[in-house]
Coordinates of C-alpha atoms in Angstrom, one line a residue:
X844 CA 107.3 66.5 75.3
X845 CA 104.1 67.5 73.9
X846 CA 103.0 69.0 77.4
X847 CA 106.1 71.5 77.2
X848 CA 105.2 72.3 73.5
X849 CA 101.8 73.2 74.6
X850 CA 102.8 75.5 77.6
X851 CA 105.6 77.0 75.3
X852 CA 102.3 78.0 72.6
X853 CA 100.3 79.3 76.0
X854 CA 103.1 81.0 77.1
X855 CA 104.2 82.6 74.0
X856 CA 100.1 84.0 73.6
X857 CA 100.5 85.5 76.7
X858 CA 103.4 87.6 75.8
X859 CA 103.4 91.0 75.0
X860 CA 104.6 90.8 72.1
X861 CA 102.4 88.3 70.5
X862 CA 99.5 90.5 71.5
X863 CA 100.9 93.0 69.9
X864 CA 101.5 91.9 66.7
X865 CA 97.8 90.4 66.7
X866 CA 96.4 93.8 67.4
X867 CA 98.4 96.3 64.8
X868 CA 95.0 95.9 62.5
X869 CA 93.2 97.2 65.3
X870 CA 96.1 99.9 66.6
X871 CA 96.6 100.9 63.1
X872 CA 92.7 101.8 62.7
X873 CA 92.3 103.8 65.8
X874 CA 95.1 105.7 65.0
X875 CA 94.2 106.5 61.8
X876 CA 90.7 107.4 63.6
X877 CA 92.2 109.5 66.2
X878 CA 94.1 111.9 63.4
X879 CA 90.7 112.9 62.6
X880 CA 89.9 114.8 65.5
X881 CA 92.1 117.2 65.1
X882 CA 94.1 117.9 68.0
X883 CA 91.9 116.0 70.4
X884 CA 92.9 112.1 71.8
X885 CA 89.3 110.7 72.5
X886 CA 89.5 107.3 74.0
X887 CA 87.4 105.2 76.1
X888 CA 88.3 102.1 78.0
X889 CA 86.4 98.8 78.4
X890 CA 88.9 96.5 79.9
X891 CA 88.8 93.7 82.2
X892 CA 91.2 94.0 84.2
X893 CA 92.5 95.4 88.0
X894 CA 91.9 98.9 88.5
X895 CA 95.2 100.6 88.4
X896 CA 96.5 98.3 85.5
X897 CA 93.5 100.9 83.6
X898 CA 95.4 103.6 85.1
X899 CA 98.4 102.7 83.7
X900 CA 96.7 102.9 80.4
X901 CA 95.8 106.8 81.2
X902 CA 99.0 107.5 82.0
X903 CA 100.2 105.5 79.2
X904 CA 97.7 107.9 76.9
X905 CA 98.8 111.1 78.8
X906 CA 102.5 110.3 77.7
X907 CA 101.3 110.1 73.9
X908 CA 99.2 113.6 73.9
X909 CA 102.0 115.1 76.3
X910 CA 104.2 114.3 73.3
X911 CA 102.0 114.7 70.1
X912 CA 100.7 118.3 71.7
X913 CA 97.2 116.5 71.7
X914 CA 94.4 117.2 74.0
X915 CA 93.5 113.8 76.1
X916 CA 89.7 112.7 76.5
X917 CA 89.9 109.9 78.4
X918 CA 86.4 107.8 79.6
X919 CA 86.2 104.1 81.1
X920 CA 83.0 102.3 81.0
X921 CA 81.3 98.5 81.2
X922 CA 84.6 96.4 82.3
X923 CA 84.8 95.2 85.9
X924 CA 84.0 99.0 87.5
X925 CA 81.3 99.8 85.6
X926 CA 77.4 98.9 84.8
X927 CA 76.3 96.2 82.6
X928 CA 75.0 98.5 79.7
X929 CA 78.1 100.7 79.2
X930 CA 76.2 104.1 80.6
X931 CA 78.4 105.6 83.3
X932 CA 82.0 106.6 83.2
X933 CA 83.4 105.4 86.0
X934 CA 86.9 107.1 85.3
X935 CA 84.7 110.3 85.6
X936 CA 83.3 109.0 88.7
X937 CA 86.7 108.8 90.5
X938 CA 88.9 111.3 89.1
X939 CA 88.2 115.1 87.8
X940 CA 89.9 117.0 85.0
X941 CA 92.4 119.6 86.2
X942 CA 91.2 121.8 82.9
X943 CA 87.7 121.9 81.8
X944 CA 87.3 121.9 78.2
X945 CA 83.8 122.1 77.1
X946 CA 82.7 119.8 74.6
X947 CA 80.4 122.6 73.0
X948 CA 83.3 124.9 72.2
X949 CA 84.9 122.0 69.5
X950 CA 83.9 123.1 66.3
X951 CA 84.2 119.5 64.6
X952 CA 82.9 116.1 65.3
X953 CA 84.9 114.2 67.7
X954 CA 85.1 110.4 67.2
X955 CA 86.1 108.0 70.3
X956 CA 88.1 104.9 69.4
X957 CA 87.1 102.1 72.6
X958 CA 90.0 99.8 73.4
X959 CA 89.7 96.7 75.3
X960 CA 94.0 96.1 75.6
X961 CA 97.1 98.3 76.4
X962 CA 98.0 96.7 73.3
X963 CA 95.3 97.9 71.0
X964 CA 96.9 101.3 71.8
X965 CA 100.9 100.1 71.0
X966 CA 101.7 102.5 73.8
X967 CA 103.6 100.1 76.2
X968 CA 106.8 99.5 73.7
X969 CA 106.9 103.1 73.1
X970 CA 106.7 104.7 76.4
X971 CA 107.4 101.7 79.8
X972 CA 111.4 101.9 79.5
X973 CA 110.9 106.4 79.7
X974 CA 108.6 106.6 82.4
X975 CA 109.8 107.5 85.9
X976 CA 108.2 107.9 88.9
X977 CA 108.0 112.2 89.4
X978 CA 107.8 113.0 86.1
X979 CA 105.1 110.5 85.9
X980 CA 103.1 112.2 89.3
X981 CA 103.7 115.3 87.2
X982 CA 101.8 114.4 83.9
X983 CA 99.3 112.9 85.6
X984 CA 98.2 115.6 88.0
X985 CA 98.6 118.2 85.0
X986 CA 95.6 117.3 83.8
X987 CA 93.5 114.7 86.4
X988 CA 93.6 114.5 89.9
X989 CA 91.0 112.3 92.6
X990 CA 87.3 113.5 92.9
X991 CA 86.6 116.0 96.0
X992 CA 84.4 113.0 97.2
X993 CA 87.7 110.6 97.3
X994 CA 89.5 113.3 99.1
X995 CA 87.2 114.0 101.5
X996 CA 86.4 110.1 102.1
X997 CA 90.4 109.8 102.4
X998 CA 90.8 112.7 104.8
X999 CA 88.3 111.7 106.8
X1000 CA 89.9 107.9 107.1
X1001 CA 93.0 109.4 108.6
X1002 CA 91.6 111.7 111.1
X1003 CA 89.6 108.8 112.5
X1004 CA 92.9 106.4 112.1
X1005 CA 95.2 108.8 113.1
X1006 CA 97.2 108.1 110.0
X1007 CA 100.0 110.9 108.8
X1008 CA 104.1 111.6 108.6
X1009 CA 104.4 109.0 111.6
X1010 CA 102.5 106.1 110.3
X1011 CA 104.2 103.4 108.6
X1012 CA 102.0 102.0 105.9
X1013 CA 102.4 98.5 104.6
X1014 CA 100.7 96.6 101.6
X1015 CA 100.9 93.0 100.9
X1016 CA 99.2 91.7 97.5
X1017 CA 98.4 88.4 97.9
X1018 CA 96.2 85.5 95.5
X1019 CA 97.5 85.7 92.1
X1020 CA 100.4 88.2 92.0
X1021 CA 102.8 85.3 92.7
X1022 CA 102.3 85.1 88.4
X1023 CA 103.6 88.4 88.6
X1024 CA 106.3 89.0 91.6
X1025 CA 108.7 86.9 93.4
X1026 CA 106.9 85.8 96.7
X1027 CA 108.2 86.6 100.2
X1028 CA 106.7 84.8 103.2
X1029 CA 104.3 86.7 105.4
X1030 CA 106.9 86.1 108.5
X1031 CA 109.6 87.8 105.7
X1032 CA 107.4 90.9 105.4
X1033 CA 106.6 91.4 109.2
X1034 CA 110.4 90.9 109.5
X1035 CA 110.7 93.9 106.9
X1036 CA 107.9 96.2 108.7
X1037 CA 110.0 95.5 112.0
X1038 CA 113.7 97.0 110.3
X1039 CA 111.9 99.7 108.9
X1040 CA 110.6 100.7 112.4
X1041 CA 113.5 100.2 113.8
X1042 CA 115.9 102.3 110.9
X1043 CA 112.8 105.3 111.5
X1044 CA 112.3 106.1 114.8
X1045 CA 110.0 108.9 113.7
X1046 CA 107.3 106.6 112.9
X1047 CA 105.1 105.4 115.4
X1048 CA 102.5 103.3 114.1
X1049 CA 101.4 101.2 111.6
X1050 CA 98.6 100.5 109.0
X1051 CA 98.7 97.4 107.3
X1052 CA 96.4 97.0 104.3
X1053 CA 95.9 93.9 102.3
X1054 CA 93.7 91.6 99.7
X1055 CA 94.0 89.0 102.0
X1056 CA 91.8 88.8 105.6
X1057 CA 94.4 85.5 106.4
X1058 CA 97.0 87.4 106.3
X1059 CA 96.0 90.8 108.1
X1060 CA 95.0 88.3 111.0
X1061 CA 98.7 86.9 111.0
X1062 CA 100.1 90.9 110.7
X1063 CA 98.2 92.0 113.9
X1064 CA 99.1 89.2 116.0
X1065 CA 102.6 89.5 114.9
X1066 CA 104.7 91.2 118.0
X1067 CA 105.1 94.9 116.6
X1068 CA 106.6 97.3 118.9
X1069 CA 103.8 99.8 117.4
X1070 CA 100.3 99.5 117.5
X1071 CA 98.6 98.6 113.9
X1072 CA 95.5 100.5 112.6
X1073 CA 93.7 98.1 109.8
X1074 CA 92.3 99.6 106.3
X1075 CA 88.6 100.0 106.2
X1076 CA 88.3 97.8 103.4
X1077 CA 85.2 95.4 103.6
X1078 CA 85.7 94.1 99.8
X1079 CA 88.5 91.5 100.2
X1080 CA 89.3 88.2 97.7
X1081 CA 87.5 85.2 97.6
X1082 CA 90.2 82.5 98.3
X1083 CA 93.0 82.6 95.4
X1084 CA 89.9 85.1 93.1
X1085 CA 91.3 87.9 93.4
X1086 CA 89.3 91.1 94.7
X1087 CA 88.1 92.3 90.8
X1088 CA 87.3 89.0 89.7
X1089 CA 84.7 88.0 93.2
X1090 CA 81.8 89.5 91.8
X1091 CA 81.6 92.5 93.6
X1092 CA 79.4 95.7 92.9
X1093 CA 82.3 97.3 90.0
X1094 CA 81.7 101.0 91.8
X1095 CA 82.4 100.0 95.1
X1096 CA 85.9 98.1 94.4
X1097 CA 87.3 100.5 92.6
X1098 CA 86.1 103.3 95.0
X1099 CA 87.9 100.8 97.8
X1100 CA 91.0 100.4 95.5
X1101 CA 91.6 103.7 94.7
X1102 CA 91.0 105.0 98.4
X1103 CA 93.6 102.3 99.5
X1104 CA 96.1 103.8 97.5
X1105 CA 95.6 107.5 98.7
X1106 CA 95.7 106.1 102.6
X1107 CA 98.7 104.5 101.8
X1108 CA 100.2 107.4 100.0
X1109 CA 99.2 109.4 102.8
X1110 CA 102.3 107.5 105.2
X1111 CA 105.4 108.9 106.6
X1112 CA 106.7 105.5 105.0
X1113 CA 105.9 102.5 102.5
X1114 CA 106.9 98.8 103.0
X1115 CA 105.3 96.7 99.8
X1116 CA 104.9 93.9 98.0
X1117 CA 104.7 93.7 93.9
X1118 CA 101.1 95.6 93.7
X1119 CA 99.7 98.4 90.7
X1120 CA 97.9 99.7 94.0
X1121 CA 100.7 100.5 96.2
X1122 CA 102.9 101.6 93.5
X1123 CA 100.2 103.9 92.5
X1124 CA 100.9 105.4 95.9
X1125 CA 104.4 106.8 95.0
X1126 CA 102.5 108.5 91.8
X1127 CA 100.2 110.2 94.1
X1128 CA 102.8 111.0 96.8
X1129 CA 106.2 111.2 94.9
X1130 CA 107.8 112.0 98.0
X1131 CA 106.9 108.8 99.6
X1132 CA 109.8 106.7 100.7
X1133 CA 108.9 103.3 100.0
X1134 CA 110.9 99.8 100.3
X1135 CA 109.8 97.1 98.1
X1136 CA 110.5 94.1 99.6
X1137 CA 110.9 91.9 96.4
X1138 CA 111.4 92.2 92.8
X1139 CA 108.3 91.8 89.9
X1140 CA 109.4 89.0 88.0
X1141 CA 110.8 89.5 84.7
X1142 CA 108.3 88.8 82.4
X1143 CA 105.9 91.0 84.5
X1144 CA 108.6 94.0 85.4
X1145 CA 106.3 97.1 84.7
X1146 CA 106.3 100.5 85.6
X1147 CA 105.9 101.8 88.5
X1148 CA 107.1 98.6 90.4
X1149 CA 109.8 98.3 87.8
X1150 CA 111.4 101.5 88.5
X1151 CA 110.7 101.5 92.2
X1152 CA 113.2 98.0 92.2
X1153 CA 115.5 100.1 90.2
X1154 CA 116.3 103.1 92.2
X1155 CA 116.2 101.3 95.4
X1156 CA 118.8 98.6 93.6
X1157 CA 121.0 101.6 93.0
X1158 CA 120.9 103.1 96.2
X1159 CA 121.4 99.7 97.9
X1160 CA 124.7 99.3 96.1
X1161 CA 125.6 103.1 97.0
X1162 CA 125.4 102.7 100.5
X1163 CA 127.3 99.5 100.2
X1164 CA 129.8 101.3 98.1
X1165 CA 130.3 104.1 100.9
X1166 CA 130.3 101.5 103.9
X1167 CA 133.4 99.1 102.1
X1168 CA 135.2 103.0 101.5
X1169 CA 134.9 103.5 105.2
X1170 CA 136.0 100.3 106.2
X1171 CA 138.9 100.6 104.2

């Protein structure tokens, strides 16, 4: 009895909306902050946490300034991608401004509010249920887009790979996103990867890319009809740590994450698991088709994963609609 009460209290801390009732003080201070600037949105990020779950926090602040006619100023520094004293912007590292505003030609003093949770910013209750996947592509490339570096880096990786319209890209998350998704075997996936080929004849390899070096080795030995091509990533998890949390350089994990995404937006065709990374793929490439193979779990059923389920749900039932009015 008393061990049920106590994962009930731990469970009920790590909902969202406990955390956000503990942080209006804090929300209700940097907004109060923020109305200061006068037109501008100055926020910098410090949290611990996977690399495009940060990115959902831009996007999350693009949606409020989009609204409020506010002018975003978004920096990321310290956290798991950054250096120990705070100095460099790694968001700045990675991704450029579409518009360059110069700093120089605001009159007034600017003050930046740091946050350290989506939370802190009261953002996720306001804007997760509105969000959809072009409209989202949109905003976000209205005002950043990937460094020329990460292009080139990315262009480069598919001329040597051969990767393009043809290629069939697949992404399994692995260690702990079973707290987050509904699991599928690897055998389930391959099986997934080989219906996709077969539904798309168009697409003549693969490239398989993956947290996990036990399971790439199981994907390449699997019997594909295809040949597979294997991401360059050298940063990979740590037994059940995953990849943010093994203690590698911050610059050069997120530089690895955020390349992975661009390959794999880069396919003719997306097969996935449950994965910020992958999904960040059809923000990048709204265009992609993609077929997530199983659902996030409901407690964890976030944008862009969330909507990705939906839409493929509804055209699931379509087709099945149209197939039963033929047959009858």
């Amino acid at each position: 009895m008393l061990r049920k009460v106590v994962d009930r209290a731990k469970q009920i801390r790590r909902s969202e909306g406990f955390k956000h009732s503990v942080a209006t003080p804090r929300r209700i201070s940097l907004h109060a902050t923020q109305r200061l600037n006068r037109g501008i949105f100055s926020i910098e990020i410090q949290e611990n946490s996977g690399f495009f779950s940060v990115m959902q926090m831009v996007l999350f602040i693009l949606m409020y300034c989009d609204e409020k006619c506010l002018t975003p100023s978004i920096s990321a520094r310290g956290g798991l991608y950054g250096d120990a004293d705070g100095k460099l912007d790694w968001f700045s590292a990675f991704f450029e401004p579409v518009h360059t505003t110069s700093r120089s030609a605001v009159t007034h003093k600017v003050r930046t509010s740091t946050v350290r949770d989506l939370v802190q910013l009261g953002f996720r209750q306001r804007y997760e249920a509105r969000l959809r996947l072009r409209s989202a592509s949109e905003l976000f490339f209205a005002h950043y887009r990937p460094a020329t570096h990460i292009y080139e880096e990315v262009d480069s990786i598919c001329q040597k790979l051969g990767l393009g319209t043809s290629t069939l890209g697949a992404h399994f998350r692995g260690t702990d996103k079973t707290l987050e998704a509904v699991p599928v075997s690897w055998g389930s996936f391959c099986r997934h990867v080989e219906s996709t080929l077969a539904e798309n004849p168009q697409l003549t390899n693969i490239f398989i890319s993956s947290d996990e070096q036990a399971f790439i080795d199981f994907f390449i030995a699997w019997p594909f009809s295809k040949p597979v091509k294997v991401a360059p990533a050298k940063l990979l998890a740590c037994g059940n740590t995953p990849i943010h949390f093994s203690g590698y350089p911050g610059l050069e994990i997120g530089r690895e994450a955020l390349v992975s995404s661009l390959l794999l937006a880069n396919c003719g065709f997306l097969v996935k698991t449950p994965s910020y990374l992958s999904a960040w793929s059809k923000i990048f490439n709204p265009a992609l088709p993609v077929r997530l193979v199983s659902p996030p779990r409901p407690d964890a059923f976030w944008f862009p994963d969330s909507r990705l389920w939906l839409e493929q749900a509804a055209l699931d039932k379509a087709a099945q609609t149209a197939e039963a009015a033929q047959a009858a």
